Short mmCIF file of C-alpha atoms in Angstrom, two decimals:
data_model
loop_
_atom_site.label_atom_id
_atom_site.label_comp_id
_atom_site.label_asym_id
_atom_site.label_seq_id
_atom_site.Cartn_x
_atom_site.Cartn_y
_atom_site.Cartn_z
CA MET A 804 -131.74 68.55 54.78
CA ALA A 805 -134.48 66.35 56.16
CA ALA A 806 -135.16 68.71 58.87
CA LEU A 807 -135.34 71.86 56.69
CA LYS A 808 -137.92 69.96 54.47
CA TYR A 809 -139.95 69.04 57.67
CA ALA A 810 -139.97 72.58 58.51
CA GLY A 811 -140.89 73.73 55.28
CA MET A 812 -137.59 75.49 54.38
CA ASP A 813 -136.26 73.45 51.70
CA ASP A 814 -138.13 75.35 48.77
CA THR A 815 -135.53 78.05 48.31
CA ASP A 816 -132.53 77.89 46.16
CA SER A 817 -129.91 79.79 48.24
CA GLU A 818 -128.84 78.81 51.67
CA ASP A 819 -129.21 82.71 52.53
CA GLU A 820 -132.73 83.02 50.74
CA LEU A 821 -135.54 83.50 53.29
CA PRO A 822 -138.26 80.79 53.44
CA PRO A 823 -141.78 81.94 52.22
CA GLY A 824 -143.48 84.09 55.07
CA TRP A 825 -140.10 85.43 56.50
CA GLU A 826 -139.06 88.97 56.17
CA GLU A 827 -135.55 90.44 56.96
CA ARG A 828 -135.63 93.64 59.19
CA SER A 829 -133.28 95.78 61.07
CA THR A 830 -133.09 97.57 64.31
CA LYS A 831 -132.34 101.24 64.50
CA ASP A 832 -128.78 100.41 65.47
CA GLY A 833 -128.25 98.08 62.37
CA TRP A 834 -128.76 94.60 63.91
CA VAL A 835 -130.78 92.35 61.45
CA TYR A 836 -133.77 90.25 62.88
CA TYR A 837 -136.24 87.92 61.11
CA ALA A 838 -139.96 88.31 61.07
CA ASN A 839 -142.22 85.15 60.54
CA HIS A 840 -145.66 86.57 59.45
CA ASP A 841 -147.26 83.09 59.52
CA GLU A 842 -146.41 82.62 63.09
CA MET A 843 -146.29 86.28 64.14
CA LYS A 844 -143.05 86.00 65.76
CA THR A 845 -139.30 87.47 65.46
CA GLN A 846 -135.84 86.08 66.13
CA TRP A 847 -132.34 87.24 65.74
CA GLU A 848 -131.04 84.12 63.92
CA HIS A 849 -131.56 83.41 60.09
CA PRO A 850 -134.31 80.75 59.87
CA LYS A 851 -132.10 78.63 57.69
CA THR A 852 -128.46 79.35 58.63
CA GLY A 853 -128.89 80.11 62.29
CA LYS A 854 -126.43 83.01 61.87
CA LYS A 855 -126.78 86.49 63.29
CA LYS A 856 -126.07 89.51 61.13
CA ARG A 857 -125.78 93.25 61.40
CA CYS A 858 -125.82 95.97 58.76
CA ALA A 859 -122.27 97.12 57.99
CA GLY A 860 -121.34 100.87 58.01
CA ASP A 861 -123.47 104.00 57.78
CA LEU A 862 -126.47 104.52 55.70
CA PRO A 863 -125.69 105.68 52.14
CA TYR A 864 -125.38 109.28 51.33
CA GLY A 865 -128.61 110.97 51.06
CA TRP A 866 -130.54 108.39 53.27
CA GLU A 867 -131.91 109.18 56.77
CA GLN A 868 -133.62 106.95 59.36
CA GLU A 869 -136.86 108.08 60.65
CA THR A 870 -139.69 106.60 62.65
CA ASP A 871 -143.36 106.54 61.25
CA GLU A 872 -146.66 107.28 63.20
CA LYS A 873 -146.93 103.64 64.01
CA GLY A 874 -143.38 103.56 65.62
CA GLN A 875 -141.78 101.42 62.73
CA ILE A 876 -138.28 102.48 61.33
CA ILE A 877 -138.49 104.05 57.97
CA TYR A 878 -135.72 105.08 55.60
CA ILE A 879 -136.03 108.07 53.32
CA ASP A 880 -133.92 108.56 50.30
CA HIS A 881 -133.68 112.33 50.11
CA ILE A 882 -131.97 112.23 46.59
CA ASN A 883 -134.52 110.14 44.89
CA LYS A 884 -137.43 111.54 47.14
CA ARG A 885 -138.74 108.15 48.14
CA SER A 886 -139.17 106.10 51.43
CA THR A 887 -139.07 102.40 52.16
CA TYR A 888 -139.10 100.18 55.29
CA PHE A 889 -136.23 98.19 53.91
CA ASP A 890 -132.74 99.08 55.36
CA PRO A 891 -130.60 99.95 52.19
CA ARG A 892 -127.68 98.59 54.20
CA HIS A 893 -128.84 94.96 53.99
CA ALA A 894 -126.92 94.66 50.82
CA PHE A 895 -123.80 95.03 52.96
CA THR A 896 -124.53 92.75 56.16
CA VAL A 897 -121.76 91.00 58.05
CA GLU A 898 -121.90 87.96 60.08
CA ASP A 899 -122.03 88.61 63.97
CA VAL A 900 -119.06 86.37 64.48
CA VAL A 901 -117.15 89.03 62.75
CA VAL A 902 -117.68 91.48 65.52
CA LYS A 903 -115.31 90.81 68.38
CA PRO A 904 -115.69 92.67 71.76
CA LYS A 905 -113.41 95.66 71.78
CA ARG A 906 -110.62 96.02 74.38
CA TYR A 907 -110.91 99.68 75.68
CA ASP A 908 -107.65 101.42 76.65
CA GLY A 909 -106.20 104.88 77.31
CA ASN A 910 -106.89 106.07 73.87
CA THR A 911 -110.78 104.96 73.77
CA ALA A 912 -113.00 107.83 73.40
CA ALA A 913 -116.44 108.16 74.68
CA LEU A 914 -118.17 107.80 71.58
CA GLU A 915 -116.47 104.44 70.89
CA ILE A 916 -117.69 103.23 74.14
CA LEU A 917 -121.27 103.83 73.21
CA GLN A 918 -120.85 102.88 69.58
CA GLY A 919 -123.91 101.04 68.29
CA ARG A 920 -126.18 101.77 71.37
CA ASP A 921 -129.45 103.30 71.05
CA LEU A 922 -130.36 105.51 73.82
CA SER A 923 -133.38 107.26 72.30
CA ASP A 924 -135.50 106.01 75.34
CA LYS A 925 -133.19 107.46 78.01
CA VAL A 926 -133.29 110.83 79.91
CA VAL A 927 -129.81 111.81 81.08
CA LEU A 928 -129.11 114.62 83.61
CA ILE A 929 -125.54 116.00 83.88
CA THR A 930 -124.33 118.62 86.35
CA GLY A 931 -121.62 120.84 84.93
CA GLY A 932 -122.32 119.63 81.32
CA ASN A 933 -121.26 122.73 79.63
CA ALA A 934 -117.38 122.06 79.63
CA GLY A 935 -114.56 119.29 80.28
CA ILE A 936 -115.60 115.98 81.32
CA GLY A 937 -119.39 116.86 81.54
CA PHE A 938 -119.46 118.27 78.02
CA GLU A 939 -118.03 115.17 76.41
CA THR A 940 -120.17 113.06 78.52
CA ALA A 941 -123.38 115.07 77.42
CA ARG A 942 -122.13 115.06 73.79
CA SER A 943 -121.89 111.31 73.80
CA PHE A 944 -125.39 110.53 75.25
CA ALA A 945 -126.85 113.19 73.04
CA LEU A 946 -125.16 111.83 69.72
CA HIS A 947 -126.58 108.24 70.62
CA GLY A 948 -130.27 109.67 71.03
CA ALA A 949 -130.49 110.31 74.79
CA HIS A 950 -132.53 113.26 76.07
CA VAL A 951 -129.94 115.19 77.71
CA ILE A 952 -130.18 117.96 80.23
CA LEU A 953 -127.36 120.28 81.22
CA ALA A 954 -127.79 121.51 84.83
CA CYS A 955 -125.42 124.52 84.94
CA ARG A 956 -124.72 127.47 87.05
CA ASN A 957 -123.92 129.66 83.72
CA LEU A 958 -126.83 129.47 81.43
CA THR A 959 -124.77 131.42 78.62
CA ARG A 960 -122.05 128.65 78.63
CA ALA A 961 -124.54 125.96 79.08
CA ASN A 962 -126.61 127.13 75.92
CA LYS A 963 -123.52 127.41 73.98
CA ALA A 964 -122.62 123.77 74.66
CA VAL A 965 -126.17 122.85 73.61
CA SER A 966 -125.67 124.76 70.38
CA LEU A 967 -122.22 122.87 69.79
CA ILE A 968 -124.00 119.50 69.98
CA GLN A 969 -126.80 120.36 67.82
CA GLU A 970 -124.53 121.61 65.41
CA GLU A 971 -123.01 118.27 65.32
CA TRP A 972 -126.33 116.56 64.99
CA HIS A 973 -129.42 118.61 64.44
CA LYS A 974 -131.76 116.27 65.96
CA ALA A 975 -129.82 115.99 69.16
CA ARG A 976 -132.28 116.29 72.16
CA VAL A 977 -130.29 118.45 74.63
CA GLU A 978 -131.26 121.50 76.71
CA ALA A 979 -129.87 123.51 79.51
CA MET A 980 -131.46 124.29 82.87
CA MET A 981 -130.29 126.41 85.81
CA CYS A 982 -128.84 124.78 88.92
CA ASN A 983 -126.29 126.37 90.97
CA LEU A 984 -124.65 123.84 93.44
CA ALA A 985 -123.50 126.58 95.67
CA SER A 986 -127.02 127.51 96.60
CA LEU A 987 -129.24 124.89 98.28
CA ARG A 988 -132.37 126.99 97.36
CA SER A 989 -131.22 126.84 93.62
CA VAL A 990 -130.87 123.01 93.58
CA ARG A 991 -134.38 122.67 95.22
CA GLU A 992 -135.78 124.88 92.50
CA PHE A 993 -134.03 123.09 89.76
CA ALA A 994 -135.30 119.68 91.22
CA GLU A 995 -139.00 121.02 91.22
CA SER A 996 -138.77 122.49 87.75
CA PHE A 997 -137.26 119.14 86.56
CA LYS A 998 -140.28 117.20 88.01
CA ALA A 999 -142.50 119.59 86.64
CA MET A 1000 -141.48 118.49 83.14
CA LYS A 1001 -142.87 114.98 83.93
CA LEU A 1002 -139.90 113.19 82.44
CA PRO A 1003 -138.28 109.93 83.68
CA LEU A 1004 -134.59 109.86 84.90
CA HIS A 1005 -132.58 107.21 83.89
CA ILE A 1006 -129.17 108.48 84.40
CA LEU A 1007 -128.01 111.23 86.73
CA VAL A 1008 -124.36 112.13 86.40
CA CYS A 1009 -123.05 114.24 89.46
CA ASN A 1010 -120.13 115.72 87.60
CA ALA A 1011 -119.83 119.35 88.60
CA ALA A 1012 -116.86 120.39 90.66
CA VAL A 1013 -114.54 123.20 91.64
CA CYS A 1014 -110.85 122.82 92.90
CA THR A 1015 -108.15 125.25 94.19
CA GLN A 1016 -110.63 127.77 94.97
CA PRO A 1017 -109.79 130.71 97.57
CA TYR A 1018 -111.85 130.48 100.71
CA MET A 1019 -115.42 131.56 100.32
CA LEU A 1020 -118.53 131.02 101.97
CA THR A 1021 -121.77 130.13 100.17
CA GLU A 1022 -125.14 131.82 100.71
CA ASP A 1023 -125.89 128.89 102.84
CA ASN A 1024 -122.86 129.77 105.03
CA LEU A 1025 -120.70 126.70 104.04
CA GLU A 1026 -117.33 126.37 102.58
CA SER A 1027 -117.92 126.67 98.73
CA THR A 1028 -115.69 123.64 97.61
CA PHE A 1029 -117.42 121.20 100.02
CA GLN A 1030 -120.86 122.45 99.16
CA ILE A 1031 -120.29 122.55 95.20
CA CYS A 1032 -118.45 119.12 94.97
CA HIS A 1033 -120.49 117.22 97.61
CA LEU A 1034 -123.30 118.76 99.34
CA GLY A 1035 -125.03 120.17 96.47
CA HIS A 1036 -125.05 116.95 94.73
CA PHE A 1037 -126.31 114.96 97.73
CA LEU A 1038 -129.16 117.32 98.02
CA LEU A 1039 -129.97 117.06 94.30
CA VAL A 1040 -130.13 113.10 94.46
CA GLN A 1041 -132.29 113.41 97.58
CA CYS A 1042 -134.79 115.70 95.74
CA LEU A 1043 -134.84 113.50 92.70
CA GLN A 1044 -134.72 110.08 94.38
CA ASP A 1045 -138.60 109.52 93.85
CA VAL A 1046 -138.25 110.25 90.15
CA LEU A 1047 -135.15 107.90 89.83
CA ARG A 1048 -137.18 105.03 91.54
CA ARG A 1049 -140.00 105.51 89.23
CA SER A 1050 -137.64 105.30 86.42
CA ALA A 1051 -135.92 102.14 87.08
CA PRO A 1052 -133.81 100.54 86.14
CA ALA A 1053 -131.87 103.95 86.66
CA ARG A 1054 -128.35 104.84 88.00
CA VAL A 1055 -126.50 107.53 89.62
CA VAL A 1056 -122.90 108.36 88.50
CA VAL A 1057 -120.77 110.29 91.10
CA VAL A 1058 -117.53 111.70 89.45
CA SER A 1059 -115.11 111.49 92.38
CA SER A 1060 -111.26 111.32 92.21
CA GLU A 1061 -108.16 109.29 92.88
CA SER A 1062 -107.12 112.38 95.13
CA HIS A 1063 -109.64 111.20 97.76
CA ARG A 1064 -106.84 108.81 99.01
CA PHE A 1065 -104.64 112.00 100.15
CA THR A 1066 -106.87 112.91 102.98
CA ASP A 1067 -109.33 111.59 105.63
CA LEU A 1068 -112.14 112.83 107.85
CA LEU A 1069 -110.91 111.57 111.31
CA ASP A 1070 -109.73 113.60 114.23
CA SER A 1071 -107.08 112.70 116.49
CA CYS A 1072 -109.36 110.12 118.34
CA GLY A 1073 -110.16 108.34 115.18
CA LYS A 1074 -113.77 109.63 114.92
CA VAL A 1075 -115.20 111.42 112.13
CA ASP A 1076 -114.67 115.21 112.48
CA LEU A 1077 -117.57 117.01 110.80
CA ALA A 1078 -115.91 120.48 111.36
CA LEU A 1079 -113.26 119.41 108.66
CA LEU A 1080 -116.01 119.37 106.10
CA SER A 1081 -116.54 123.17 106.22
CA PRO A 1082 -113.53 124.54 107.98
CA SER A 1083 -112.91 128.06 109.09
CA LYS A 1084 -110.81 130.31 106.93
CA LYS A 1085 -107.61 129.63 109.18
CA ASP A 1086 -108.05 125.94 108.78
CA TYR A 1087 -108.73 125.99 105.13
CA TRP A 1088 -106.40 124.38 102.37
CA SER A 1089 -108.17 124.37 99.01
CA MET A 1090 -106.56 121.02 97.81
CA LEU A 1091 -107.59 119.10 101.19
CA ALA A 1092 -111.03 120.42 100.71
CA TYR A 1093 -111.28 119.06 97.30
CA ASN A 1094 -109.90 115.89 98.31
CA ARG A 1095 -112.32 115.58 101.36
CA ALA A 1096 -115.26 116.28 99.05
CA LYS A 1097 -114.23 113.76 96.80
CA LEU A 1098 -113.91 111.21 99.69
CA CYS A 1099 -117.44 112.19 100.68
CA ASN A 1100 -118.52 111.46 97.08
CA ILE A 1101 -117.41 107.95 97.35
CA LEU A 1102 -119.12 107.42 100.88
CA PHE A 1103 -122.22 108.85 99.57
CA SER A 1104 -122.27 106.84 96.53
CA ASN A 1105 -121.61 103.47 98.33
CA GLU A 1106 -124.44 104.09 100.96
CA LEU A 1107 -126.78 105.33 98.18
CA HIS A 1108 -126.14 102.17 96.41
CA ARG A 1109 -126.96 100.03 99.41
CA ARG A 1110 -130.32 102.07 99.96
CA LEU A 1111 -131.69 102.36 96.37
CA SER A 1112 -130.22 99.08 94.65
CA PRO A 1113 -133.24 97.06 95.97
CA TYR A 1114 -135.56 99.42 93.95
CA GLY A 1115 -133.52 99.15 90.64
CA VAL A 1116 -131.42 102.28 91.11
CA THR A 1117 -127.70 101.69 91.18
CA SER A 1118 -124.98 104.01 92.40
CA ASN A 1119 -121.34 104.08 91.29
CA ALA A 1120 -118.47 106.54 92.08
CA LEU A 1121 -115.78 106.85 89.47
CA HIS A 1122 -112.36 108.16 88.94
CA PRO A 1123 -112.67 109.70 85.42
CA GLY A 1124 -109.06 109.09 84.36
CA ASN A 1125 -105.90 110.03 85.51
CA MET A 1126 -104.39 113.45 84.41
CA MET A 1127 -106.84 114.89 81.76
CA TYR A 1128 -106.35 118.43 80.88
CA THR A 1129 -109.40 120.35 82.08
CA SER A 1130 -109.89 123.96 83.24
CA ILE A 1131 -110.96 122.68 86.85
CA HIS A 1132 -107.71 124.33 88.10
CA ARG A 1133 -108.52 127.79 86.84
CA SER A 1134 -109.04 129.29 90.21
CA TRP A 1135 -105.41 129.11 91.59
CA TRP A 1136 -102.42 130.33 89.48
CA LEU A 1137 -100.24 127.56 90.84
CA MET A 1138 -102.32 124.78 89.84
CA THR A 1139 -102.54 126.37 86.40
CA PHE A 1140 -98.69 126.48 86.27
CA LEU A 1141 -98.64 122.85 87.61
CA PHE A 1142 -101.23 121.57 84.93
CA THR A 1143 -99.49 123.49 82.26
CA LEU A 1144 -95.99 121.61 83.06
CA ALA A 1145 -97.91 118.37 82.97
CA ARG A 1146 -99.86 119.24 79.76
CA PRO A 1147 -97.50 117.14 77.51
CA PHE A 1148 -98.24 114.14 79.58
CA THR A 1149 -102.20 114.56 79.56
CA LYS A 1150 -104.85 113.55 77.21
CA SER A 1151 -107.84 115.50 75.99
CA MET A 1152 -111.41 114.97 77.17
CA VAL A 1153 -112.11 112.95 74.14
CA GLN A 1154 -109.24 110.56 74.76
CA HIS A 1155 -110.03 110.19 78.54
CA CYS A 1156 -107.09 108.77 80.44
CA VAL A 1157 -103.38 108.21 80.93
CA ASP A 1158 -101.19 106.39 83.31
CA SER A 1159 -102.28 107.18 86.92
CA MET A 1160 -98.74 108.13 88.17
CA PHE A 1161 -98.78 111.62 86.66
CA GLU A 1162 -102.02 112.64 88.45
CA ASN A 1163 -100.82 111.08 91.71
CA LEU A 1164 -97.46 113.06 91.39
CA LEU A 1165 -99.28 116.35 90.57
CA TRP A 1166 -101.90 115.99 93.57
CA GLY A 1167 -99.07 114.78 95.91
CA LEU A 1168 -97.00 117.91 94.81
CA GLY A 1169 -100.16 120.13 95.09
CA GLY A 1170 -100.57 118.91 98.58
CA ILE A 1171 -97.09 119.45 99.70
CA LEU A 1172 -97.06 122.97 98.23
CA CYS A 1173 -100.39 123.89 100.23
CA CYS A 1174 -98.79 123.19 103.39
CA PHE A 1175 -96.28 126.15 102.71
CA MET A 1176 -98.93 128.54 101.54
#
């Protein structure tokens, strides 16, 4: 008690009661901090107990969190038509020691990963964000406050995805923009349109992909799977590289696949054979084209990280989870049939992943079948 008396903190009756000149406040995501008006400083620990606390649960019914013209958080009670700077959840705080790190597993959803995070100062760009993994990624970022841009080929579907997210939260900042990865011209036009918005770019998710497509060439005279899965993203990152560097810390996430293991880019002499990337029709196998593109994703991501990490931009390639049921197989009836057989063992976009053996089995079986097509 002598130390408390010396610090002028012994004049309160309760251990949790704040000393004179102190005020309890909370952050947007509910963490409690303490402001000392005499010394003009703030701290996370209670000035007497040294404990950290957070507000438990959601805001009471009828309450909403806003920001005033000075940037301070304000709480609005719509039922009683009043507002206050005091978080009504302060009556239900819990000590930080109660909150233990959560262990994530195959049942963890994207919203759980981001729980408690405030992304309101982040701008996120996601290719192919109108469906599947891209949509769940966009939804999760948007519902945590980020400004999310869906770069999609089909604006009708993209705008529908925007509406679904905004129906869930009317304040979600999400919009759709045209970007066709099968057209290098479209990628460049999208990059220029994005730059014209004068926005930073904190997270770029290269997600869009096609799989098991019949052989076709893009307007750039390149095999479509290779261009859409890899080359279009390569160009997009190059066009936005300066924005990423100005926005540091920033990151690029390249969605690859475990299937990259079932191919290579080497010829019989052990040298990289560039002809394998955009083969002729007679040398084209849809599954191998996808696998090669995903291998390129990983090689590109590794090199991008080496070049940009000194400037505060990180790059990572990821395998989004083994055997999720998506619509990526819709271009080929055989893969649709195989995915349908595997459906009982798969998980939804929200649930994320399941044991890898199912995907490895499916991709291996698909590769074998390709050899007989």
